[in-house]
Amino acid sequence: MSDEATPTSPPPPAPIIRITRDPLDGAAIRALEDAVTTSGAGGVVTFTGVVRDNARGKRVRSLEYDAYPEMAESEMARIATEVARRWPESAIAMVHRIGPLAIGECSVAVVAACPHRAEAFEACRYAIDTLKASVPIWKKELYEDGQEWVEG
Amino acid sequence: MQVRIRYFAALREAIGAPEEEMELPDGATVAQARTLLAERRPELAKLLPACAVAINRSYAQPETPLSAGAELVFIPPLGGG
């Protein structure tokens, strides 16, 4: 009688965490998806935050993001550690762009790769929600007639 | 004791510099540092109450004491994501 071991997948890759001034374009996001997806991942969920043209009843011309880079990275690493604890076998990438951003550009990408889709959605949602609540990054809205650092 | 204060976002725009060294009483707490900073840098006084605080890149409470050489950052309301 043969005794087949349960097939195992390769371990998920280490978290990808970055603050960048480089554009988060389609190629960059695909590269993140490729980097976190190993053969054991059945569900990959990507969230991209995009600069929109209005906020608080005003037309927005563009945004600027600033960060406390060393602490932003350590707080994102803390989030990644918690993702690994809550969803073992998950892989996560969290990349936030800083500097000036135009309408339609991507400010943040979070990619979660997990064995199944339920965890992938949950892990991705948890990561972006917690990023917004704890990572020292700030956003300035530029309008036709002024500019303002805004919360949220 | 000397601490290194770094400024970002609205605070950096208000003060016009990315950082400064500041002399504080030995064992000053975060709350005491906030009060002293508001007195010495009136251009920041309106912004400081809404700020969280980090010491050496970790969030700190008002009663946390500072040590010599600490990196102190007042963190305005977050806007990441």
Short mmCIF file of C-alpha atoms in Angstrom, two decimals:
data_model
loop_
_atom_site.label_atom_id
_atom_site.label_comp_id
_atom_site.label_asym_id
_atom_site.label_seq_id
_atom_site.Cartn_x
_atom_site.Cartn_y
_atom_site.Cartn_z
CA MET A 1 0.00 0.00 0.00
CA SER A 2 1.57 3.27 -1.01
CA ASP A 3 1.69 6.04 1.55
CA GLU A 4 1.53 9.33 -0.34
CA ALA A 5 2.44 12.41 1.62
CA THR A 6 0.05 15.38 1.40
CA PRO A 7 1.43 17.57 -1.39
CA THR A 8 3.00 20.72 -0.05
CA SER A 9 3.36 24.02 -1.84
CA PRO A 10 6.39 26.25 -1.67
CA PRO A 11 6.31 28.66 1.28
CA PRO A 12 4.92 32.08 0.46
CA PRO A 13 7.51 34.75 -0.28
CA ALA A 14 8.50 37.37 2.27
CA PRO A 15 6.36 40.52 2.34
CA ILE A 16 7.10 43.25 -0.19
CA ILE A 17 7.00 46.64 1.51
CA ARG A 18 8.01 49.86 -0.17
CA ILE A 19 7.62 53.62 -0.22
CA THR A 20 8.45 54.85 -3.71
CA ARG A 21 8.44 57.97 -5.86
CA ASP A 22 8.26 55.82 -9.01
CA PRO A 23 4.92 55.56 -10.84
CA LEU A 24 2.73 52.60 -9.82
CA ASP A 25 1.69 51.79 -13.36
CA GLY A 26 0.23 48.60 -14.81
CA ALA A 27 3.63 47.01 -15.26
CA ALA A 28 4.64 47.75 -11.67
CA ILE A 29 1.40 46.30 -10.31
CA ARG A 30 1.70 43.19 -12.45
CA ALA A 31 5.25 42.77 -11.16
CA LEU A 32 3.95 42.87 -7.56
CA GLU A 33 1.28 40.28 -8.39
CA ASP A 34 3.88 38.02 -9.95
CA ALA A 35 6.20 38.44 -6.99
CA VAL A 36 3.66 37.38 -4.34
CA THR A 37 2.00 34.58 -6.31
CA THR A 38 3.53 31.15 -5.83
CA SER A 39 2.07 27.88 -7.00
CA GLY A 40 0.07 27.40 -3.78
CA ALA A 41 -1.93 30.60 -4.22
CA GLY A 42 -5.40 30.09 -5.64
CA GLY A 43 -6.66 33.60 -5.02
CA VAL A 44 -4.84 36.88 -5.65
CA VAL A 45 -6.59 40.12 -4.70
CA THR A 46 -5.15 43.48 -5.73
CA PHE A 47 -6.34 46.79 -4.33
CA THR A 48 -5.17 49.97 -6.03
CA GLY A 49 -5.93 53.40 -4.62
CA VAL A 50 -6.41 55.93 -7.39
CA VAL A 51 -6.34 59.73 -7.31
CA ARG A 52 -9.81 61.05 -8.05
CA ASP A 53 -10.94 64.44 -9.28
CA ASN A 54 -13.10 65.54 -6.36
CA ALA A 55 -13.21 65.43 -2.58
CA ARG A 56 -15.23 67.21 0.08
CA GLY A 57 -17.36 68.93 -2.56
CA LYS A 58 -14.35 70.48 -4.31
CA ARG A 59 -12.66 69.79 -7.60
CA VAL A 60 -9.17 68.38 -6.99
CA ARG A 61 -6.43 69.30 -9.49
CA SER A 62 -3.75 66.97 -8.11
CA LEU A 63 -2.39 65.45 -4.91
CA GLU A 64 0.89 65.37 -3.05
CA TYR A 65 1.81 62.63 -0.63
CA ASP A 66 4.44 62.84 2.10
CA ALA A 67 5.70 60.08 4.40
CA TYR A 68 7.87 59.51 7.44
CA PRO A 69 9.67 56.87 5.46
CA GLU A 70 11.44 54.83 8.11
CA MET A 71 8.36 54.57 10.32
CA ALA A 72 6.03 54.02 7.35
CA GLU A 73 8.09 50.99 6.41
CA SER A 74 8.20 49.65 9.95
CA GLU A 75 4.45 50.10 10.38
CA MET A 76 3.82 48.33 7.06
CA ALA A 77 6.10 45.52 8.22
CA ARG A 78 4.01 45.30 11.40
CA ILE A 79 0.87 44.98 9.26
CA ALA A 80 2.52 42.27 7.15
CA THR A 81 3.43 40.33 10.31
CA GLU A 82 -0.18 40.49 11.47
CA VAL A 83 -1.39 39.36 8.02
CA ALA A 84 0.93 36.34 8.23
CA ARG A 85 -0.40 35.55 11.71
CA ARG A 86 -4.08 35.79 10.78
CA TRP A 87 -3.78 34.17 7.32
CA PRO A 88 -0.94 31.64 7.35
CA GLU A 89 0.19 30.69 3.83
CA SER A 90 -0.58 34.21 2.62
CA ALA A 91 1.78 36.57 0.81
CA ILE A 92 1.38 40.32 0.78
CA ALA A 93 2.78 43.32 -1.07
CA MET A 94 2.18 46.89 0.09
CA VAL A 95 3.62 49.74 -1.96
CA HIS A 96 2.77 53.43 -1.45
CA ARG A 97 3.87 56.17 -3.77
CA ILE A 98 4.80 59.63 -2.49
CA GLY A 99 5.43 62.98 -4.18
CA PRO A 100 3.11 64.70 -6.65
CA LEU A 101 0.37 62.56 -8.23
CA ALA A 102 -2.01 63.38 -11.06
CA ILE A 103 -5.71 62.49 -11.30
CA GLY A 104 -6.01 58.86 -12.32
CA GLU A 105 -2.61 57.81 -11.02
CA CYS A 106 -2.23 55.04 -8.46
CA SER A 107 -1.16 56.07 -4.96
CA VAL A 108 -1.08 52.67 -3.30
CA ALA A 109 -1.14 49.00 -4.28
CA VAL A 110 -1.88 46.13 -1.90
CA VAL A 111 -1.70 42.59 -3.28
CA ALA A 112 -2.66 39.53 -1.22
CA ALA A 113 -2.05 36.00 -2.49
CA CYS A 114 -3.61 33.12 -0.53
CA PRO A 115 -4.64 29.52 -1.12
CA HIS A 116 -8.31 30.54 -1.37
CA ARG A 117 -10.22 33.65 -2.35
CA ALA A 118 -11.92 34.26 1.01
CA GLU A 119 -8.58 34.80 2.79
CA ALA A 120 -7.21 36.81 -0.12
CA PHE A 121 -10.10 39.31 0.07
CA GLU A 122 -9.90 39.48 3.88
CA ALA A 123 -6.12 39.88 3.98
CA CYS A 124 -6.12 42.58 1.32
CA ARG A 125 -8.93 44.50 3.03
CA TYR A 126 -7.26 44.23 6.43
CA ALA A 127 -3.93 45.46 5.03
CA ILE A 128 -5.27 48.57 3.29
CA ASP A 129 -7.65 49.46 6.14
CA THR A 130 -4.85 49.16 8.69
CA LEU A 131 -2.43 51.06 6.45
CA LYS A 132 -4.83 53.99 6.36
CA ALA A 133 -5.24 53.89 10.13
CA SER A 134 -1.61 53.58 11.21
CA VAL A 135 1.05 54.25 8.58
CA PRO A 136 2.57 57.77 8.76
CA ILE A 137 1.73 59.00 5.27
CA TRP A 138 -0.06 62.29 4.50
CA LYS A 139 -2.03 63.63 1.57
CA LYS A 140 -2.30 67.20 0.33
CA GLU A 141 -5.15 68.12 -2.02
CA LEU A 142 -4.43 70.88 -4.54
CA TYR A 143 -7.45 72.85 -5.81
CA GLU A 144 -7.85 75.69 -8.29
CA ASP A 145 -7.79 78.16 -5.42
CA GLY A 146 -5.63 76.65 -2.72
CA GLN A 147 -4.31 73.48 -1.13
CA GLU A 148 -4.83 71.60 2.10
CA TRP A 149 -3.40 68.61 3.97
CA VAL A 150 -6.40 66.36 4.55
CA GLU A 151 -7.22 63.42 6.75
CA GLY A 152 -8.51 60.06 5.54
CA MET B 1 18.79 66.64 27.09
CA GLN B 2 18.79 66.99 23.34
CA VAL B 3 16.17 65.34 21.16
CA ARG B 4 15.87 65.35 17.36
CA ILE B 5 12.49 66.54 16.15
CA ARG B 6 11.56 65.74 12.56
CA TYR B 7 8.77 67.53 10.73
CA PHE B 8 6.52 66.24 7.93
CA ALA B 9 3.52 67.39 5.91
CA ALA B 10 1.64 70.35 7.42
CA LEU B 11 4.17 70.76 10.23
CA ARG B 12 7.11 70.94 7.84
CA GLU B 13 5.32 73.51 5.71
CA ALA B 14 4.45 75.59 8.80
CA ILE B 15 7.98 75.58 10.19
CA GLY B 16 9.88 75.52 6.88
CA ALA B 17 12.43 72.91 7.96
CA PRO B 18 12.62 69.12 7.98
CA GLU B 19 14.02 68.80 11.48
CA GLU B 20 15.71 70.46 14.42
CA GLU B 21 17.57 69.56 17.58
CA MET B 22 15.78 70.71 20.69
CA GLU B 23 16.82 70.99 24.31
CA LEU B 24 14.27 69.55 26.75
CA PRO B 25 14.39 68.96 30.50
CA ASP B 26 15.75 65.51 31.42
CA GLY B 27 12.92 62.98 31.55
CA ALA B 28 10.42 65.27 29.84
CA THR B 29 7.31 63.41 28.74
CA VAL B 30 5.66 63.54 25.33
CA ALA B 31 2.96 65.80 26.79
CA GLN B 32 5.56 68.18 28.20
CA ALA B 33 7.47 68.22 24.91
CA ARG B 34 4.29 69.08 23.05
CA THR B 35 3.59 72.00 25.38
CA LEU B 36 7.16 73.29 25.13
CA LEU B 37 7.23 72.97 21.35
CA ALA B 38 3.96 74.92 21.04
CA GLU B 39 5.45 77.70 23.17
CA ARG B 40 8.76 77.84 21.30
CA ARG B 41 7.29 77.42 17.80
CA PRO B 42 3.99 79.32 17.79
CA GLU B 43 3.54 78.59 14.09
CA LEU B 44 2.95 74.98 15.10
CA ALA B 45 0.64 75.66 18.05
CA LYS B 46 -2.61 75.22 16.11
CA LEU B 47 -1.44 71.98 14.47
CA LEU B 48 0.09 70.14 17.42
CA PRO B 49 -3.04 69.22 19.42
CA ALA B 50 -4.36 67.00 16.60
CA CYS B 51 -1.06 65.14 16.23
CA ALA B 52 -0.18 61.67 17.40
CA VAL B 53 3.39 61.18 18.56
CA ALA B 54 6.19 58.76 17.70
CA ILE B 55 9.41 58.24 19.63
CA ASN B 56 12.12 56.38 17.71
CA ARG B 57 9.59 55.31 15.07
CA SER B 58 6.97 53.84 17.42
CA TYR B 59 3.76 55.46 18.55
CA ALA B 60 4.01 56.84 22.09
CA GLN B 61 1.58 57.97 24.76
CA PRO B 62 1.45 61.42 26.40
CA GLU B 63 3.01 60.14 29.59
CA THR B 64 5.94 58.36 27.89
CA PRO B 65 9.25 59.94 28.93
CA LEU B 66 11.84 60.93 26.34
CA SER B 67 15.50 59.99 26.49
CA ALA B 68 18.52 61.92 25.28
CA GLY B 69 19.03 61.49 21.55
CA ALA B 70 15.47 60.31 20.90
CA GLU B 71 13.86 60.96 17.52
CA LEU B 72 10.55 62.68 18.18
CA VAL B 73 7.90 63.17 15.53
CA PHE B 74 4.50 64.78 15.87
CA ILE B 75 2.26 62.98 13.41
CA PRO B 76 -0.59 65.00 11.88
CA PRO B 77 -3.87 63.25 11.00
CA LEU B 78 -3.07 60.46 8.56
CA GLY B 79 -3.88 60.54 4.88
CA GLY B 80 -2.27 57.45 3.43
CA GLY B 81 -3.89 54.91 1.16
#
